[in-house]
Amino acid sequence: MPVPKQIGWDLGGVHVKAALVEDGRVVAAAQVPCPLWQGVPALDGSLATLPDWARGEARHAVTMTGELTDCFAGRREGVAALSGWAERHLAGPVRIYAGRSGLVAPNAAAEVFADVASANWHATAALAGQHAPDALLIDVGSTTADLIPIVAGRPAAAGYSDAERLETGELVYTGIVRTPVIALADHAPFGGRRTRLMTETFSHMADVYRILGLLPEGADQQASGDRKGKSVAESETRLARIVGRDREEGTPEAWALLAGHFAEAQLRLLHDAAATLLSRSDLTPGAPLIACGAGAFLGPRLAARLGRPTIPLVSLLRGRIAGELDWISTCGPAVAVGLIASEDAFA
C-alpha cells in the first residue's frame, strides 16, 4: 500500500529538487538553486525557498549528486554530510536511496557511500522500467545527461559510479544550461568563415537555447556568464564574445545560426553516446527512447536521428501524476525516489 504522503528529494550541487507524492500519485514538484559549493548551510536557504509542502511533515526519500561538490573532501564525506542534513532538517522519517542497495537509514549511508553517491539516475531508470521494460532512458539536465539502458524492466547500465559511467558513455557531461559553449567546439562558422573560438566561459548553453527559443521556462536558475540579464539580446552579446565580436557586428539571424552550431554539437555528443548504447545486443531493435529532464525537448530530435520512437517519461507516468508535467519531468529523480519509496513498507 502506498504511504499517504511522501516527498522525494534530489540534493544536487547546483539545484535541489523535490516531489510531493500523495496516495501514490505525484501532485507537485519543484526545483530551486543551491550553491552547495559554499557549504552545507546552502541547503538551508534552498529548503526555505521551496513551496510550503516541502517543509511539512511527511516521509522522505533522498537521492543526491552533491557529494562531489568542492566543499567535501570526497564522496564518503559528502554522502555523510548530505544524509545528516536531511535527517536533521526534513520533518519526518528519512531514508536515503542507495540504488542497488535499496533504501537505507541516514546513519548507514556512509557505509554504502559508493551505492548512494550520484545514484539519482538509477532511481529514474528503476521507475521507468516499471512501465517500459526495454528502453534507453535519456535524462538531459542543466549540467549533465544520463543515458541508461533498461533491460527486462531493470536498469542495465554497464557502469555505476560517475567515473565508470563516463567511461561507458552512460554519463555525458553536457547540459542545456550550465555547459560553456566552448566545451563543445574549438571552431565555429561565422560570416562565411570558420573561426577559432575564445577559450573563455563567456557564454553557456542557456544562451544558445534562449536565442533559439527552446529553453524551457524556469530552467535557467543560475547566474549568466557575465552576471547580467537573460534577454535574447543579452544572450547574443555573450555568444558574440566567443567569436571575438560585439553583438552589433552580426544580425539576429547570424547569432541564431551560431547558436544552432553549438546546439548541433551538443546533440552530436548525445547521438554518439546513444548510438553506442543502442548497439548493445541486449537492447531490442525497437527499444524506444524515454526522455526527461529540463532538456527533454531534445528527446524527439535525438530519437529521429536514431530511427527510434521517443516517449516522454511523464507520458509513461500519466496515471501516477496529478501535478504540472514540466516540473515533474525536470525533477525526474526526485519523482522517482518519491514514488519508489511510497511503494516501500518504509520499515
Short mmCIF file of C-alpha atoms in Angstrom, two decimals:
data_model
loop_
_atom_site.label_atom_id
_atom_site.label_comp_id
_atom_site.label_asym_id
_atom_site.label_seq_id
_atom_site.Cartn_x
_atom_site.Cartn_y
_atom_site.Cartn_z
CA MET A 1 0.00 0.00 0.00
CA PRO A 2 1.39 3.47 -0.84
CA VAL A 3 2.16 5.66 2.17
CA PRO A 4 -0.23 8.66 2.41
CA LYS A 5 2.37 11.43 1.98
CA GLN A 6 5.89 11.04 0.68
CA ILE A 7 8.44 13.61 -0.51
CA GLY A 8 11.23 12.61 -2.85
CA TRP A 9 14.42 14.68 -2.85
CA ASP A 10 17.38 15.11 -5.19
CA LEU A 11 20.14 17.05 -3.43
CA GLY A 12 22.48 18.35 -6.13
CA GLY A 13 25.48 20.60 -6.17
CA VAL A 14 23.60 23.28 -8.12
CA HIS A 15 19.89 22.59 -7.55
CA VAL A 16 17.62 20.97 -5.01
CA LYS A 17 14.61 19.15 -6.42
CA ALA A 18 11.60 17.90 -4.50
CA ALA A 19 8.47 15.98 -5.45
CA LEU A 20 5.34 15.51 -3.36
CA VAL A 21 3.60 12.14 -3.61
CA GLU A 22 0.18 11.64 -2.07
CA ASP A 23 -1.62 8.30 -2.16
CA GLY A 24 0.79 7.03 -4.77
CA ARG A 25 0.45 9.98 -7.19
CA VAL A 26 2.81 12.91 -7.81
CA VAL A 27 0.88 16.08 -7.04
CA ALA A 28 3.67 18.68 -7.13
CA ALA A 29 7.35 19.11 -7.93
CA ALA A 30 9.78 22.00 -7.61
CA GLN A 31 13.40 22.92 -8.28
CA VAL A 32 15.37 25.72 -6.64
CA PRO A 33 19.02 26.77 -6.99
CA CYS A 34 21.53 25.65 -4.36
CA PRO A 35 25.15 26.94 -4.28
CA LEU A 36 26.29 23.86 -2.38
CA TRP A 37 29.95 24.61 -3.16
CA GLN A 38 29.62 27.32 -0.49
CA GLY A 39 28.94 24.68 2.16
CA VAL A 40 26.14 22.53 3.55
CA PRO A 41 24.28 25.54 5.04
CA ALA A 42 23.38 26.48 1.46
CA LEU A 43 20.80 23.70 1.68
CA ASP A 44 19.03 25.61 4.44
CA GLY A 45 18.41 28.52 2.10
CA SER A 46 17.17 26.23 -0.65
CA LEU A 47 14.77 24.50 1.72
CA ALA A 48 13.41 27.88 2.80
CA THR A 49 12.62 28.90 -0.78
CA LEU A 50 10.79 25.69 -1.70
CA PRO A 51 6.98 25.56 -1.51
CA ASP A 52 5.46 25.10 1.95
CA TRP A 53 4.72 21.42 1.36
CA ALA A 54 8.45 20.67 1.22
CA ARG A 55 8.81 21.72 4.86
CA GLY A 56 5.74 19.84 6.05
CA GLU A 57 5.53 16.57 7.91
CA ALA A 58 5.97 13.61 5.59
CA ARG A 59 8.07 10.56 4.93
CA HIS A 60 11.15 11.45 2.91
CA ALA A 61 13.31 9.60 0.41
CA VAL A 62 16.56 11.27 -0.63
CA THR A 63 18.90 10.78 -3.56
CA MET A 64 21.86 13.01 -4.25
CA THR A 65 24.53 14.21 -6.67
CA GLY A 66 26.05 16.92 -4.49
CA GLU A 67 28.52 14.66 -2.69
CA LEU A 68 31.31 15.60 -5.12
CA THR A 69 30.89 19.34 -4.58
CA ASP A 70 34.03 21.32 -3.79
CA CYS A 71 33.15 21.71 -0.11
CA PHE A 72 33.66 17.97 0.51
CA ALA A 73 37.00 16.16 0.57
CA GLY A 74 35.48 13.07 -1.03
CA ARG A 75 32.32 11.11 -1.71
CA ARG A 76 32.10 9.38 1.68
CA GLU A 77 32.25 12.73 3.47
CA GLY A 78 29.73 14.24 1.07
CA VAL A 79 27.25 11.37 1.41
CA ALA A 80 27.50 11.51 5.21
CA ALA A 81 27.04 15.29 5.29
CA LEU A 82 24.04 15.37 2.95
CA SER A 83 22.38 12.42 4.66
CA GLY A 84 22.92 14.04 8.05
CA TRP A 85 21.46 17.32 6.83
CA ALA A 86 18.36 15.54 5.53
CA GLU A 87 17.82 13.73 8.82
CA ARG A 88 18.16 16.97 10.82
CA HIS A 89 16.13 19.30 8.61
CA LEU A 90 13.35 17.30 6.97
CA ALA A 91 10.19 16.94 9.03
CA GLY A 92 9.55 13.22 9.38
CA PRO A 93 11.36 9.92 8.90
CA VAL A 94 14.10 9.91 6.25
CA ARG A 95 15.59 7.18 4.09
CA ILE A 96 18.49 7.53 1.65
CA TYR A 97 18.34 5.94 -1.79
CA ALA A 98 21.32 3.65 -2.25
CA GLY A 99 20.50 2.33 -5.71
CA ARG A 100 21.41 -1.33 -5.85
CA SER A 101 21.35 -1.44 -2.03
CA GLY A 102 17.83 -0.04 -1.73
CA LEU A 103 16.71 2.50 0.87
CA VAL A 104 18.94 2.88 3.93
CA ALA A 105 18.87 4.88 7.15
CA PRO A 106 20.77 8.20 7.08
CA ASN A 107 23.30 6.98 9.63
CA ALA A 108 24.06 3.96 7.44
CA ALA A 109 24.52 5.87 4.20
CA ALA A 110 28.25 6.50 4.63
CA GLU A 111 28.87 2.76 4.90
CA VAL A 112 27.43 2.23 1.43
CA PHE A 113 28.52 5.61 0.07
CA ALA A 114 29.58 4.14 -3.27
CA ASP A 115 25.98 2.98 -3.82
CA VAL A 116 24.46 6.26 -2.62
CA ALA A 117 26.75 8.67 -4.47
CA SER A 118 25.11 10.13 -7.58
CA ALA A 119 22.61 7.26 -7.78
CA ASN A 120 19.75 9.50 -8.86
CA TRP A 121 19.95 8.09 -12.41
CA HIS A 122 19.34 4.61 -11.00
CA ALA A 123 16.11 5.72 -9.35
CA THR A 124 14.75 7.26 -12.54
CA ALA A 125 15.66 4.19 -14.59
CA ALA A 126 14.17 1.83 -11.99
CA LEU A 127 10.89 3.74 -12.11
CA ALA A 128 10.86 3.94 -15.91
CA GLY A 129 11.49 0.20 -16.09
CA GLN A 130 8.20 -0.45 -14.30
CA HIS A 131 6.43 0.97 -17.36
CA ALA A 132 8.82 0.30 -20.26
CA PRO A 133 10.70 -2.99 -19.86
CA ASP A 134 13.15 -2.35 -22.72
CA ALA A 135 14.25 1.20 -23.47
CA LEU A 136 17.03 3.76 -23.33
CA LEU A 137 16.35 6.43 -20.73
CA ILE A 138 17.79 9.84 -21.62
CA ASP A 139 17.68 12.41 -18.83
CA VAL A 140 19.18 15.71 -20.00
CA GLY A 141 19.55 18.19 -17.19
CA SER A 142 21.08 21.60 -16.70
CA THR A 143 24.60 20.20 -16.33
CA THR A 144 24.75 16.54 -17.35
CA ALA A 145 22.96 13.90 -19.37
CA ASP A 146 22.31 10.33 -18.20
CA LEU A 147 21.76 7.61 -20.81
CA ILE A 148 20.62 4.44 -19.10
CA PRO A 149 19.74 1.16 -20.83
CA ILE A 150 16.69 -0.56 -19.34
CA VAL A 151 16.51 -4.30 -19.97
CA ALA A 152 13.74 -6.60 -18.71
CA GLY A 153 12.38 -3.75 -16.61
CA ARG A 154 15.60 -3.04 -14.71
CA PRO A 155 18.46 -0.54 -15.04
CA ALA A 156 21.16 -2.26 -17.09
CA ALA A 157 23.94 0.32 -17.01
CA ALA A 158 27.42 -1.10 -17.56
CA GLY A 159 28.80 1.47 -15.13
CA TYR A 160 27.59 2.57 -11.72
CA SER A 161 29.83 5.34 -10.39
CA ASP A 162 30.30 8.64 -12.19
CA ALA A 163 33.78 7.51 -13.24
CA GLU A 164 32.51 4.22 -14.65
CA ARG A 165 29.61 5.84 -16.47
CA LEU A 166 31.88 8.47 -18.02
CA GLU A 167 33.91 5.57 -19.40
CA THR A 168 30.86 3.74 -20.77
CA GLY A 169 29.16 6.80 -22.26
CA GLU A 170 26.22 6.45 -19.89
CA LEU A 171 27.12 9.82 -18.36
CA VAL A 172 27.75 12.64 -20.80
CA TYR A 173 28.89 15.78 -19.05
CA THR A 174 26.80 18.25 -21.01
CA GLY A 175 23.55 20.03 -20.20
CA ILE A 176 21.19 22.66 -21.55
CA VAL A 177 22.02 25.43 -19.06
CA ARG A 178 25.44 25.36 -17.41
CA THR A 179 27.70 23.85 -20.08
CA PRO A 180 30.05 26.53 -21.52
CA VAL A 181 29.71 26.65 -25.29
CA ILE A 182 33.49 26.44 -25.57
CA ALA A 183 33.25 22.88 -24.22
CA LEU A 184 31.51 21.81 -27.42
CA ALA A 185 33.80 23.12 -30.17
CA ASP A 186 37.02 24.98 -30.86
CA HIS A 187 35.87 26.31 -34.24
CA ALA A 188 32.56 27.67 -35.49
CA PRO A 189 31.18 29.06 -38.75
CA PHE A 190 30.52 32.79 -38.76
CA GLY A 191 30.24 35.30 -41.59
CA GLY A 192 31.25 32.83 -44.25
CA ARG A 193 34.41 31.72 -42.45
CA ARG A 194 35.31 29.09 -39.93
CA THR A 195 36.77 30.91 -36.96
CA ARG A 196 38.60 29.75 -33.89
CA LEU A 197 36.86 30.47 -30.60
CA MET A 198 37.93 32.29 -27.48
CA THR A 199 38.54 29.73 -24.74
CA GLU A 200 36.61 31.68 -22.13
CA THR A 201 33.34 30.93 -20.35
CA PHE A 202 31.64 33.98 -21.80
CA SER A 203 28.55 32.06 -22.89
CA HIS A 204 26.70 28.93 -21.84
CA MET A 205 24.15 26.63 -23.42
CA ALA A 206 21.31 28.51 -21.72
CA ASP A 207 22.20 31.43 -24.01
CA VAL A 208 22.15 29.12 -27.03
CA TYR A 209 18.73 27.66 -26.32
CA ARG A 210 17.33 31.04 -25.30
CA ILE A 211 18.40 32.50 -28.67
CA LEU A 212 16.83 29.51 -30.44
CA GLY A 213 13.59 29.87 -28.46
CA LEU A 214 13.90 26.37 -26.98
CA LEU A 215 14.86 26.98 -23.36
CA PRO A 216 12.00 25.85 -21.08
CA GLU A 217 10.61 28.48 -18.76
CA GLY A 218 12.28 28.35 -15.36
CA ALA A 219 15.08 26.02 -16.49
CA ASP A 220 17.85 28.62 -16.11
CA GLN A 221 18.18 29.31 -12.39
CA GLN A 222 21.88 30.19 -12.42
CA ALA A 223 23.70 33.47 -12.97
CA SER A 224 24.64 34.22 -16.57
CA GLY A 225 28.27 34.22 -17.64
CA ASP A 226 28.60 37.98 -17.22
CA ARG A 227 26.19 38.17 -14.26
CA LYS A 228 23.88 40.31 -16.38
CA GLY A 229 20.37 39.74 -17.71
CA LYS A 230 18.82 36.88 -19.62
CA SER A 231 17.10 38.50 -22.55
CA VAL A 232 17.74 37.25 -26.07
CA ALA A 233 19.78 40.39 -26.78
CA GLU A 234 21.96 39.87 -23.72
CA SER A 235 22.40 36.21 -24.67
CA GLU A 236 23.51 37.29 -28.15
CA THR A 237 26.03 39.68 -26.59
CA ARG A 238 27.60 36.86 -24.60
CA LEU A 239 27.63 34.48 -27.56
CA ALA A 240 29.23 37.13 -29.79
CA ARG A 241 32.23 37.32 -27.47
CA ILE A 242 33.06 33.68 -28.21
CA VAL A 243 33.91 34.70 -31.79
CA GLY A 244 35.61 37.90 -30.65
CA ARG A 245 32.82 40.23 -31.70
CA ASP A 246 30.26 42.66 -30.39
CA ARG A 247 26.59 41.89 -30.87
CA GLU A 248 26.25 44.81 -33.30
CA GLU A 249 28.62 43.07 -35.70
CA GLY A 250 26.00 40.43 -36.51
CA THR A 251 22.29 40.15 -37.19
CA PRO A 252 19.77 38.16 -35.13
CA GLU A 253 19.86 35.58 -37.92
CA ALA A 254 23.64 35.34 -37.70
CA TRP A 255 23.57 34.79 -33.94
CA ALA A 256 20.83 32.17 -34.34
CA LEU A 257 23.00 30.33 -36.88
CA LEU A 258 25.93 30.42 -34.46
CA ALA A 259 23.72 29.21 -31.62
CA GLY A 260 22.45 26.43 -33.85
CA HIS A 261 26.02 25.29 -34.44
CA PHE A 262 26.57 24.74 -30.72
CA ALA A 263 23.17 23.08 -30.29
CA GLU A 264 24.11 20.69 -33.11
CA ALA A 265 27.46 19.95 -31.48
CA GLN A 266 25.74 19.07 -28.22
CA LEU A 267 23.18 16.88 -29.96
CA ARG A 268 26.01 15.07 -31.75
CA LEU A 269 27.60 14.20 -28.39
CA LEU A 270 24.32 12.71 -27.21
CA HIS A 271 23.72 10.96 -30.53
CA ASP A 272 27.10 9.24 -30.48
CA ALA A 273 26.67 8.07 -26.88
CA ALA A 274 23.13 6.83 -27.52
CA ALA A 275 24.10 5.06 -30.75
CA THR A 276 26.83 3.17 -28.91
CA LEU A 277 24.45 2.05 -26.17
CA LEU A 278 21.71 1.08 -28.61
CA SER A 279 24.19 -1.18 -30.38
CA ARG A 280 24.26 -3.46 -27.33
CA SER A 281 22.93 -6.92 -28.06
CA ASP A 282 20.62 -6.96 -25.05
CA LEU A 283 18.61 -3.92 -26.22
CA THR A 284 15.86 -4.82 -28.66
CA PRO A 285 15.94 -3.15 -32.11
CA GLY A 286 12.71 -1.28 -31.39
CA ALA A 287 13.60 -0.12 -27.90
CA PRO A 288 12.28 3.46 -27.52
CA LEU A 289 14.00 6.47 -26.03
CA ILE A 290 12.40 7.71 -22.81
CA ALA A 291 13.07 11.43 -22.42
CA CYS A 292 13.03 13.51 -19.26
CA GLY A 293 14.85 16.38 -17.58
CA ALA A 294 14.95 20.07 -18.36
CA GLY A 295 16.33 19.10 -21.77
CA ALA A 296 13.59 16.59 -22.58
CA PHE A 297 12.83 18.69 -25.69
CA LEU A 298 15.99 17.18 -27.22
CA GLY A 299 14.50 13.69 -26.99
CA PRO A 300 12.41 13.73 -30.20
CA ARG A 301 15.30 15.23 -32.20
CA LEU A 302 17.68 12.60 -30.92
CA ALA A 303 15.19 9.78 -31.50
CA ALA A 304 14.56 10.91 -35.08
CA ARG A 305 18.28 10.69 -35.82
CA LEU A 306 18.45 7.22 -34.33
CA GLY A 307 15.29 5.95 -36.00
CA ARG A 308 13.66 5.18 -32.68
CA PRO A 309 10.35 6.22 -31.13
CA THR A 310 10.50 8.61 -28.21
CA ILE A 311 8.28 8.60 -25.15
CA PRO A 312 8.28 11.41 -22.56
CA LEU A 313 8.70 9.98 -19.06
CA VAL A 314 5.68 11.97 -17.96
CA SER A 315 3.57 10.16 -20.55
CA LEU A 316 4.63 6.80 -19.13
CA LEU A 317 3.70 8.02 -15.65
CA ARG A 318 0.50 9.80 -16.63
CA GLY A 319 -1.63 7.55 -14.44
CA ARG A 320 0.59 8.37 -11.46
CA ILE A 321 0.71 12.15 -11.95
CA ALA A 322 -1.70 14.78 -10.76
CA GLY A 323 0.65 17.79 -10.94
CA GLU A 324 2.31 20.03 -13.54
CA LEU A 325 4.06 17.89 -16.14
CA ASP A 326 7.01 20.14 -16.99
CA TRP A 327 8.36 20.38 -13.46
CA ILE A 328 7.74 16.69 -12.86
CA SER A 329 9.88 15.90 -15.91
CA THR A 330 12.62 18.27 -14.75
CA CYS A 331 12.59 16.72 -11.28
CA GLY A 332 12.64 13.12 -12.52
CA PRO A 333 14.95 11.59 -9.86
CA ALA A 334 13.05 13.25 -7.00
CA VAL A 335 9.80 11.99 -8.52
CA ALA A 336 11.31 8.54 -8.87
CA VAL A 337 12.55 8.15 -5.31
CA GLY A 338 9.27 9.57 -4.02
CA LEU A 339 7.20 7.02 -5.94
CA ILE A 340 9.56 4.13 -5.23
CA ALA A 341 9.58 4.90 -1.51
CA SER A 342 5.80 5.33 -1.44
CA GLU A 343 5.53 1.69 -2.52
CA ASP A 344 8.00 0.58 0.13
CA ALA A 345 6.90 -0.56 3.56
CA PHE A 346 9.31 2.07 4.98
CA ALA A 347 10.01 -0.04 7.99
#
